[in-house]
Short mmCIF file of C-alpha atoms in Angstrom, two decimals:
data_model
loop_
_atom_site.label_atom_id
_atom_site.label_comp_id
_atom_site.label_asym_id
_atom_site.label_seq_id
_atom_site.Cartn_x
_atom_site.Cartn_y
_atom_site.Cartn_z
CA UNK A 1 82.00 54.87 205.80
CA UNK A 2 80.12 58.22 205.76
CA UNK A 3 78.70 60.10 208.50
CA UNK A 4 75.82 58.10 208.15
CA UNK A 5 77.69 54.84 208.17
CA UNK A 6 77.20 52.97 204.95
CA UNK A 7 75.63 49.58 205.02
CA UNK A 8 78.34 47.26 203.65
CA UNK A 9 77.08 43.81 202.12
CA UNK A 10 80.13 41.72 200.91
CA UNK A 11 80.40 40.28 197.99
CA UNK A 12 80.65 36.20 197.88
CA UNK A 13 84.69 37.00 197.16
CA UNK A 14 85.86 40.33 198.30
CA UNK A 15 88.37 41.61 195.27
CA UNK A 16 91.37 41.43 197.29
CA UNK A 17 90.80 37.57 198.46
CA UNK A 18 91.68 36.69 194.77
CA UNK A 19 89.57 32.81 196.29
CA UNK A 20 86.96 31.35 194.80
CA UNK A 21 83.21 30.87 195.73
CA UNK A 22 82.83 27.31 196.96
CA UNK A 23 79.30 26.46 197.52
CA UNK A 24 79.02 23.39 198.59
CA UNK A 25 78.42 22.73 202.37
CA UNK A 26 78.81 19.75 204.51
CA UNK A 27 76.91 20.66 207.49
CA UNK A 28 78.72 17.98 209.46
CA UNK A 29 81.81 19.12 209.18
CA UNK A 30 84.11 19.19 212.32
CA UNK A 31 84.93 23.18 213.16
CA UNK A 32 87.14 24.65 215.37
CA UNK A 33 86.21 27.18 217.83
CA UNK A 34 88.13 29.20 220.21
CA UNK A 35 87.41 29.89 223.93
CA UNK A 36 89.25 33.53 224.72
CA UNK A 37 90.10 36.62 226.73
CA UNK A 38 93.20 35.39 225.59
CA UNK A 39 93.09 31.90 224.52
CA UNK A 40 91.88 29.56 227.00
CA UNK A 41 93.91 26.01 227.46
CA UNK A 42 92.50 23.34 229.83
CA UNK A 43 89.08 24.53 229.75
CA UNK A 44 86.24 21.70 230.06
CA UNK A 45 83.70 21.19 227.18
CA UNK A 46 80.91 19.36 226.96
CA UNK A 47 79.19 18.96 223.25
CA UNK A 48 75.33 18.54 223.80
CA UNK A 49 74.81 17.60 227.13
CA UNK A 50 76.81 14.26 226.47
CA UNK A 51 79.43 13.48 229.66
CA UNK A 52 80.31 11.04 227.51
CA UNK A 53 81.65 13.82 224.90
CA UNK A 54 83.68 15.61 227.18
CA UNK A 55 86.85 17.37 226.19
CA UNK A 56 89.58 20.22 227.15
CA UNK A 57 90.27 23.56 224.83
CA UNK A 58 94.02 22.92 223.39
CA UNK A 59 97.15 25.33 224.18
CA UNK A 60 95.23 27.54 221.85
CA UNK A 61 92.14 27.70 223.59
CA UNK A 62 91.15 25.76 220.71
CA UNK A 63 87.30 23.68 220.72
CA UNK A 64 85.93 21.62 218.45
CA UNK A 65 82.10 21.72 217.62
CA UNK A 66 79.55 20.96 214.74
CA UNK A 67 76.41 23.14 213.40
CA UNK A 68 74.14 23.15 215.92
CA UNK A 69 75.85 21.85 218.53
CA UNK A 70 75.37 23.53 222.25
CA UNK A 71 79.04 23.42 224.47
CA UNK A 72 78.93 23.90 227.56
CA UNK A 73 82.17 24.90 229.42
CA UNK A 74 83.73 24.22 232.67
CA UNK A 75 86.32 24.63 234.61
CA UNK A 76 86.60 21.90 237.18
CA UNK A 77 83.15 21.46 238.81
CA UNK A 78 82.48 25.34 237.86
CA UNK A 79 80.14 25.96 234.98
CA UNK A 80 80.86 29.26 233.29
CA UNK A 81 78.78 28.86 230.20
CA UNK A 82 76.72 27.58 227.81
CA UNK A 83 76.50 28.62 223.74
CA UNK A 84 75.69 27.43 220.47
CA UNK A 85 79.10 26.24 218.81
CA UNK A 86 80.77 29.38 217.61
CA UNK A 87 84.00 30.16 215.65
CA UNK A 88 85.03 32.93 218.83
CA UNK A 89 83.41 32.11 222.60
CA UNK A 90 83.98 35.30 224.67
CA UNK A 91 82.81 35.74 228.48
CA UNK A 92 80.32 38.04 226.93
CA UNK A 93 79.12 35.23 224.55
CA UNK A 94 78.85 33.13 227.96
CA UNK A 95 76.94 35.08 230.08
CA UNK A 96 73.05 35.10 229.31
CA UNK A 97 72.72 37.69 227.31
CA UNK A 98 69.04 38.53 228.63
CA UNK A 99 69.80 39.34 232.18
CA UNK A 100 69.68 43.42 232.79
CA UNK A 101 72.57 44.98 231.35
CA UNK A 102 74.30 46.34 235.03
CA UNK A 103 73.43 42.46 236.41
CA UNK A 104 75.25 40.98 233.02
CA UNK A 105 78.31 43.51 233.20
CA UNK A 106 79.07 41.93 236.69
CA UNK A 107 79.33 38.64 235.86
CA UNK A 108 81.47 39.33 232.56
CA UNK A 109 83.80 41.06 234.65
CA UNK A 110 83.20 38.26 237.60
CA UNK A 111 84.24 35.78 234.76
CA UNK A 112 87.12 37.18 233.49
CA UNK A 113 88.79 37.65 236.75
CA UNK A 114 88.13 34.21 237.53
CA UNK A 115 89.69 32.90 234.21
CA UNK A 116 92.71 35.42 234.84
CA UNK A 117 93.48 34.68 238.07
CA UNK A 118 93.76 31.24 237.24
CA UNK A 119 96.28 31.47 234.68
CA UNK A 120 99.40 29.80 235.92
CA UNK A 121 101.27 30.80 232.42
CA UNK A 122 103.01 34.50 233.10
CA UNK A 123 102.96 35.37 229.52
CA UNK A 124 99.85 37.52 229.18
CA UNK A 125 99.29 36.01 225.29
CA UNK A 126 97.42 32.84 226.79
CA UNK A 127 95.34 31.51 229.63
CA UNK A 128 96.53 28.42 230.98
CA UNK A 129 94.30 26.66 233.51
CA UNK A 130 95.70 24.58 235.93
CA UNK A 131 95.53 20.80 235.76
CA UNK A 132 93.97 20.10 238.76
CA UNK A 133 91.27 22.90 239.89
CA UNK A 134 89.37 20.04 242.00
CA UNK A 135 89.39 22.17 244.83
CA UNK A 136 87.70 24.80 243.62
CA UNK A 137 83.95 24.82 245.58
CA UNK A 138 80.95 25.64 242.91
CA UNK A 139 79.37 26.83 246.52
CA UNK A 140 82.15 29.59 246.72
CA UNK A 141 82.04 30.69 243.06
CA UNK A 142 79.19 32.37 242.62
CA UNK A 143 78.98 35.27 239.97
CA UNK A 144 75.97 37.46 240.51
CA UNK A 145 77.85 38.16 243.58
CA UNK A 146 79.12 42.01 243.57
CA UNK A 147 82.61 42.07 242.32
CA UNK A 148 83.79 42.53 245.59
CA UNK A 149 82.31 39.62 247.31
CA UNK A 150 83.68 37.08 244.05
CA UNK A 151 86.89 38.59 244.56
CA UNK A 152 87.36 37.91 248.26
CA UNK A 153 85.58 34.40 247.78
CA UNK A 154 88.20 33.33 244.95
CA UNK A 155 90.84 34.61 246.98
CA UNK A 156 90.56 31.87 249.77
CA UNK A 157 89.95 29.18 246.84
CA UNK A 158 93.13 30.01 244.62
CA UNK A 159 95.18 29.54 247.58
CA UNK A 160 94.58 26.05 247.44
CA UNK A 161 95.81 25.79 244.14
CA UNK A 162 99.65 25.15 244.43
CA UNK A 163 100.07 26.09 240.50
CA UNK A 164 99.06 29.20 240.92
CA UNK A 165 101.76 30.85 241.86
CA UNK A 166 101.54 34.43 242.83
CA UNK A 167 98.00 33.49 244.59
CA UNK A 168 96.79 36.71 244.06
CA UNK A 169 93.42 37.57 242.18
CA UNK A 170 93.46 40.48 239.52
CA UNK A 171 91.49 43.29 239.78
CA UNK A 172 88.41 44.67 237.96
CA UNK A 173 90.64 47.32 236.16
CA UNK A 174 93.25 44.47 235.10
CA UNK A 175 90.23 42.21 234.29
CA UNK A 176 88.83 45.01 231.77
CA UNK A 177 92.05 46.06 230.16
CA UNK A 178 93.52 42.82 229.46
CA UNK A 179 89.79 41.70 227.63
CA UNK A 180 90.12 45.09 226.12
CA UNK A 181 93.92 44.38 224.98
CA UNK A 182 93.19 41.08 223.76
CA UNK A 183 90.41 41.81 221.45
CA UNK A 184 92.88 44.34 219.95
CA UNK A 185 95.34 41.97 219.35
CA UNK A 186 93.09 39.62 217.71
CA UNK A 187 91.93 42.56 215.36
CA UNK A 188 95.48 43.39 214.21
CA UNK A 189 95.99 43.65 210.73
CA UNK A 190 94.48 44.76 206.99
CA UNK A 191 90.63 44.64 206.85
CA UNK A 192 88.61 45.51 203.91
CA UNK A 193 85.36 45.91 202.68
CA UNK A 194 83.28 46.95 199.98
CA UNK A 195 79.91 47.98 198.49
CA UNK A 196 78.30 49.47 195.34
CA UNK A 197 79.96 52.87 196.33
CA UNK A 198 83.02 52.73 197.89
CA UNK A 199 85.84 50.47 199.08
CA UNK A 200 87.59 50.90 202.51
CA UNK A 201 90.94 49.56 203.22
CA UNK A 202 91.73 49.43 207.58
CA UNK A 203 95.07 48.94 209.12
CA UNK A 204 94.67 48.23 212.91
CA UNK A 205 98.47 48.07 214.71
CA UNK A 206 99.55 46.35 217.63
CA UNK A 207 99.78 49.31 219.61
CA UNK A 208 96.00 50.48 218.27
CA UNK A 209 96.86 53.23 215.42
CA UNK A 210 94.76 52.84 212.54
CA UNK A 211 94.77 53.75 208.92
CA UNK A 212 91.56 53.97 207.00
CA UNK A 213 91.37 55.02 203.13
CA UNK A 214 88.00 54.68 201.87
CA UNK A 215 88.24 55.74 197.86
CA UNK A 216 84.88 56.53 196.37
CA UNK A 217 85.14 55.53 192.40
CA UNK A 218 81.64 56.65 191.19
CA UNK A 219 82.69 59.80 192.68
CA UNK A 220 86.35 60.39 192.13
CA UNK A 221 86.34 63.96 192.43
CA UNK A 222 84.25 64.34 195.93
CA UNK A 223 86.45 65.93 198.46
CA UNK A 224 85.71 62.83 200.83
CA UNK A 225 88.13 60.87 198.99
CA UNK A 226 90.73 60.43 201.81
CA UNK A 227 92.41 58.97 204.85
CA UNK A 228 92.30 58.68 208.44
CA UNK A 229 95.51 58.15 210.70
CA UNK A 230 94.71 57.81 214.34
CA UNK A 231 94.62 55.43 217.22
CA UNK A 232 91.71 53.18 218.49
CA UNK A 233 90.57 53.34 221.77
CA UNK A 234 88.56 50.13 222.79
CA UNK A 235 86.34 48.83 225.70
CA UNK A 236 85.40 44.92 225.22
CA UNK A 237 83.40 44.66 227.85
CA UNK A 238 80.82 47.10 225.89
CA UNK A 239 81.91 46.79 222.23
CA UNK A 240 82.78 51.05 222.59
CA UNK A 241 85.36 52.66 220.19
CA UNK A 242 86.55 55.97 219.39
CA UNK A 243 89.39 57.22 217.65
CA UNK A 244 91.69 59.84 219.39
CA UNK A 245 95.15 61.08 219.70
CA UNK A 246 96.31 59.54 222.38
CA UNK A 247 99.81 57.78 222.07
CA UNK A 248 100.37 57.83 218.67
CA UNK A 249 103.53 58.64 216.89
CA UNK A 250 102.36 60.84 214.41
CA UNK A 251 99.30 63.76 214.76
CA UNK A 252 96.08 62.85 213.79
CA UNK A 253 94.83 62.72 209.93
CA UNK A 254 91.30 62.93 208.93
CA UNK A 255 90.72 64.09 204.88
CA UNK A 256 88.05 62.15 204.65
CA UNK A 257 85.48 64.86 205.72
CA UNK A 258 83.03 63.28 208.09
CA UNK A 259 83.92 59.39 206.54
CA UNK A 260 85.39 56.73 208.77
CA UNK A 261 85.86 57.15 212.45
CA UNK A 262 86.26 60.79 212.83
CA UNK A 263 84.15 63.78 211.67
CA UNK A 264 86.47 66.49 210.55
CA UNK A 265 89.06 65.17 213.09
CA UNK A 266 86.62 64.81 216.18
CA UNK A 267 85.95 61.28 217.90
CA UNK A 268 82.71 59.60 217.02
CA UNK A 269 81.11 57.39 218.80
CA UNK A 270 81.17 53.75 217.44
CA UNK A 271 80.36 50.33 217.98
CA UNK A 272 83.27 47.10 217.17
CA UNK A 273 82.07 43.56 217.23
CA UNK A 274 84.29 40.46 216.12
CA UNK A 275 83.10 37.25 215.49
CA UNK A 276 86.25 35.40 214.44
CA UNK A 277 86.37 36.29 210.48
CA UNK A 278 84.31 39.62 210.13
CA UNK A 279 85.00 42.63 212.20
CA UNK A 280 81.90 44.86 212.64
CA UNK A 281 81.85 48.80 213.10
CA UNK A 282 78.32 50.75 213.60
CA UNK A 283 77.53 53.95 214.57
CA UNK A 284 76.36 53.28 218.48
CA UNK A 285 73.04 55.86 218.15
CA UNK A 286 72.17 53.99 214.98
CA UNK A 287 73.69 50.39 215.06
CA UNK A 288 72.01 49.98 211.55
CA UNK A 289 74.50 51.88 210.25
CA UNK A 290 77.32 49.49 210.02
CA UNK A 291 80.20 48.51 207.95
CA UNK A 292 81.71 45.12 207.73
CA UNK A 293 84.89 43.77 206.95
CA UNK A 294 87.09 40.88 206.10
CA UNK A 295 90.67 40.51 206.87
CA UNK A 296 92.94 41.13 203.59
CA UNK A 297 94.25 37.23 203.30
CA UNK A 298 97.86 36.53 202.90
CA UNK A 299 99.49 35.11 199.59
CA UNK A 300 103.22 33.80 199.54
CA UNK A 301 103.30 34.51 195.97
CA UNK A 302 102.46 36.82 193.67
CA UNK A 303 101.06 41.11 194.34
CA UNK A 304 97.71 40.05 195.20
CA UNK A 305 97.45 41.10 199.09
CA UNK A 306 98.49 43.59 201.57
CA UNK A 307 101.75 45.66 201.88
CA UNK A 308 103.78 47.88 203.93
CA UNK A 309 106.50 50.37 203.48
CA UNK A 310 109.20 50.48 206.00
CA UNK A 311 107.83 53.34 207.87
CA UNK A 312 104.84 51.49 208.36
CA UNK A 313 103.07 54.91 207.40
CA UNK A 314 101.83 53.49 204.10
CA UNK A 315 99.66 50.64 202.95
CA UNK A 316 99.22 49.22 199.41
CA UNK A 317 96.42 46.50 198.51
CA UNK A 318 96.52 44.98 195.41
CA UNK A 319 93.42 42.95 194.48
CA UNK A 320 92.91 40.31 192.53
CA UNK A 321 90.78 42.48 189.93
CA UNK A 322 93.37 44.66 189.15
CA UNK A 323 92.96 47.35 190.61
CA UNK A 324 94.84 48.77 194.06
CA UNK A 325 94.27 51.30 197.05
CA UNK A 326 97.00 53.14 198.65
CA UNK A 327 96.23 54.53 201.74
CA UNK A 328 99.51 57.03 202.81
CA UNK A 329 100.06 58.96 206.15
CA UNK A 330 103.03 60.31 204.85
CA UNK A 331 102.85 62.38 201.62
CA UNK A 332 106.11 63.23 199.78
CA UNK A 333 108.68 62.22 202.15
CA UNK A 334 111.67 63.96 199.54
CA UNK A 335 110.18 67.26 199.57
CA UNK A 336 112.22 70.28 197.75
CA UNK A 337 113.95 72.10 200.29
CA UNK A 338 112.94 75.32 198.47
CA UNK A 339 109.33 74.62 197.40
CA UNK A 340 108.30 71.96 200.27
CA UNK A 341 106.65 69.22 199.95
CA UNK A 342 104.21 68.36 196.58
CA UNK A 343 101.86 66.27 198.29
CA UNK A 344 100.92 65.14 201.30
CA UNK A 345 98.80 62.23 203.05
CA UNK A 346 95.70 60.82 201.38
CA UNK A 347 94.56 58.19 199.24
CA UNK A 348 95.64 56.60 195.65
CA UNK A 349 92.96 53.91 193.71
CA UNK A 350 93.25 52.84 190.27
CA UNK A 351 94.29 49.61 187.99
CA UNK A 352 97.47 47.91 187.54
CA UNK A 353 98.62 45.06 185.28
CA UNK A 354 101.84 42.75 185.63
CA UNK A 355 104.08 42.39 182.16
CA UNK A 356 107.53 41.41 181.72
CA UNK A 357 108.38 41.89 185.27
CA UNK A 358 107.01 45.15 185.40
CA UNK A 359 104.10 46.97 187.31
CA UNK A 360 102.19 49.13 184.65
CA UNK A 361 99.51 51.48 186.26
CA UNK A 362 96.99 53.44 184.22
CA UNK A 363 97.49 57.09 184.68
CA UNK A 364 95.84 59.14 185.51
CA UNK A 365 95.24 57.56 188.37
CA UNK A 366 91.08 57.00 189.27
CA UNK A 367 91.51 58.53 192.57
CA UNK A 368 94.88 60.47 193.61
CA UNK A 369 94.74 62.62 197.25
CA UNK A 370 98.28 62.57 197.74
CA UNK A 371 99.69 64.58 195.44
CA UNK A 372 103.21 63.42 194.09
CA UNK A 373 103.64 60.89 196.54
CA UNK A 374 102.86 57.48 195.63
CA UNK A 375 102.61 55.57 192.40
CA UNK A 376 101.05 58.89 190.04
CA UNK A 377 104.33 60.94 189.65
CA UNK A 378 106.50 57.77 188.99
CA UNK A 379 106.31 56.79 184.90
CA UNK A 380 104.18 53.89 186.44
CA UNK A 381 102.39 53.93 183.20
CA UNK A 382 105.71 52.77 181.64
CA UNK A 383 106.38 49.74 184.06
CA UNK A 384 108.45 49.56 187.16
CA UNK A 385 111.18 47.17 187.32
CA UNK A 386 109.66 44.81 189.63
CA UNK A 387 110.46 42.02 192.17
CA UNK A 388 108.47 39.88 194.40
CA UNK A 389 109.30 37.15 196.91
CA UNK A 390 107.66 35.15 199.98
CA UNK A 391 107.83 38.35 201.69
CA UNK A 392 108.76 41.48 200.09
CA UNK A 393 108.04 43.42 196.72
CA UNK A 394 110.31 46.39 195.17
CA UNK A 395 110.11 48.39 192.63
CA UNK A 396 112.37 50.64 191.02
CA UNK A 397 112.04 53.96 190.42
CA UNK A 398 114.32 56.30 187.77
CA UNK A 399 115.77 59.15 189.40
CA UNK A 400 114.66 58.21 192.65
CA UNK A 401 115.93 54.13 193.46
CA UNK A 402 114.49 51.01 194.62
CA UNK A 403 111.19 50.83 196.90
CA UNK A 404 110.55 48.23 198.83
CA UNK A 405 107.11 46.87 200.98
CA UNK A 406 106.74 43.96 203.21
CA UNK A 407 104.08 41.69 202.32
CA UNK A 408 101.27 41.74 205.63
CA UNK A 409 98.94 39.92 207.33
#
């Protein structure tokens, strides 16, 4: 991702899925959907219009829904949406998207109060709705009422809900953060994506520092080869993100140039969207300028996937066409304490091959950023004693011992 934001179109298998193409389609085929801010349980749905088809989101705010189908969801007598059947229902996905964008922001944030301050389930992962919300008046719920108003008008109808225990409604600030927090969560993880020019591999933490390496192999020696280590700062409500320094344990990285999220270190402005299986980044003055990206899948066996080291400062993914990015925050972490350190953070891409419980890279390395560190100063090209299990790979190293990654995602 360039200043200009590349257009990403993904292949029908990305290279580090390693899963085959499977064309056929049964358009009838029973899919499952999930309501969220955080999941949803105990939510009404109603599949086309039919009472007769009338059903409640599981503990995991789970739905289930067809091609085609409209659901319309409720809560009690209270109708807070209606949407084509979708693999991620949001309270921006059920508020009509044509109304004026200051009228549509108040009833998101009308809505997600509501759905909070129902939650009778303290842990902040899900939203559990109480059984019986009978009492609730459609009369009193109205949101295109200012925020305000809703929030004084739900107040006197929670009370009558003995599940609810605190009885208190949240606020618009709680409302926003904990949409904002959830849609982080759900975006945790390894994301990748590719296109005719580069490849980009994204780490997204739980506490919202990121890791991008975005290797350029038609251009191996362009000085925009590099990483980015900084944290995300996210508001659901309006799909903004921009990458900054805030709260992160380590100072911010950018040798990427202007690639990725930062220009030469300084915040962009960006656009994320998630629809359940690809996460969406554009440039918000020019939202045609996007990149897309599927999350790394997990394998139980074998190198194909995504990996951590132990300081959770460096990520290896191994695809299933041989070849593997390394995207490091770190450097050398055994520097000389004469001469210093030999390399420090950036990116690694090139091709590896399994033999004889080994790991054989080609050297030199196609793309190398980060000096010593890494797989390019290690007799790679010799094989690495190697070991893999359910959940961790090591490999051993002469002169320097055994190295060991947790298998992600």
């Amino acid at each position: 991702m360039k200043k200009a934001l590349l257009t990403l179109a993904l292949s029908t298998c990305l290279a580090a899925c390693g899963g085959s193409d499977k064309s056929a389609k049964n358009d009838d085929q029973i899919k499952i959907g999930i309501l969220t801010d955080s999941p949803v349980a105990g939510a009404t749905y109603i599949v086309n219009g039919n009472n007769d088809n009338t059903k409640k989101t599981n503990a995991n705010g789970e739905f289930e829904y067809q091609d085609g189908d409209v659901i319309t969801f409720k809560i009690g007598d209270i109708e807070i949406g209606t949407v084509q059947g979708l693999a991620r229902v949001t309270p921006n996905e059920l508020v009509d998207e044509d109304l004026n964008a200051d009228e549509r922001n108040k009833r998101i944030i009308n809505l997600l109060i509501f759905l909070q301050s129902l939650d009778i389930d303290e842990d902040k992962e899900t939203i559990q709705i109480p059984d019986d919300v009978s009492t609730l008046s459609p009369s009193a719920i109205d949101f295109s009422n200012t925020t305000s108003d809703f929030r004084e008008r739900l107040q006197g109808q929670i009370i009558n809900i003995p599940e609810i225990a605190s009885n208190i409604v949240v606020s618009e600030e709680q409302a926003k953060e904990h949409f904002s927090s959830s849609l982080l969560k759900d975006i945790q993880g390894v994301w990748y994506a590719k296109n005719d020019e580069s490849e980009i591999v994204l780490f997204i933490g739980e506490n919202g520092e990121y890791m991008l390496g975005e290797p350029i192999p038609n251009e191996p020696n362009s000085s925009s080869n590099g990483m980015e280590y900084a944290k995300i700062n996210l508001d659901a409500l309006s799909g903004s993100l921009y990458a900054s320094s805030i709260n992160i344990t380590t100072p911010v990285i950018d040798t990427n140039e202007d690639w990725g999220l930062l220009d030469h270190g300084e915040s962009r402005s960006m656009k994320l969207s998630f629809d359940g299986s690809i996460l969406k980044i554009s440039e918000a003055e020019n939202p045609d300028e996007s990149a897309e990206f599927t999350r790394v899948p997990r394998n139980n066996s074998g190198i194909v996937g995504a990996w951590q080291s132990s300081s959770g400062k460096q990520i290896f993914v191994f695809n299933s066409n041989n070849t593997f990015i390394m995207v490091d925050a770190v450097g050398d972490d055994q520097p000389d304490p004469y001469d210093g350190p030999c390399g420090g953070p950036g990116i690694e891409y090139g091709r590896y091959q399994l033999r004889d419980n080994k790991l054989f890279v080609t050297t030199p390395l196609s793309i190398d950023t980060n000096g010593c560190a890494g797989l390019s100063n290690t007799d790679a090209h010799l094989g690495l004693p190697l070991q893999i299990s359910t959940q961790s790979l090591s490999f051993t190293v002469a002169d320097e011992g055994t190295f060991t990654l947790t298998r992600m995602n």
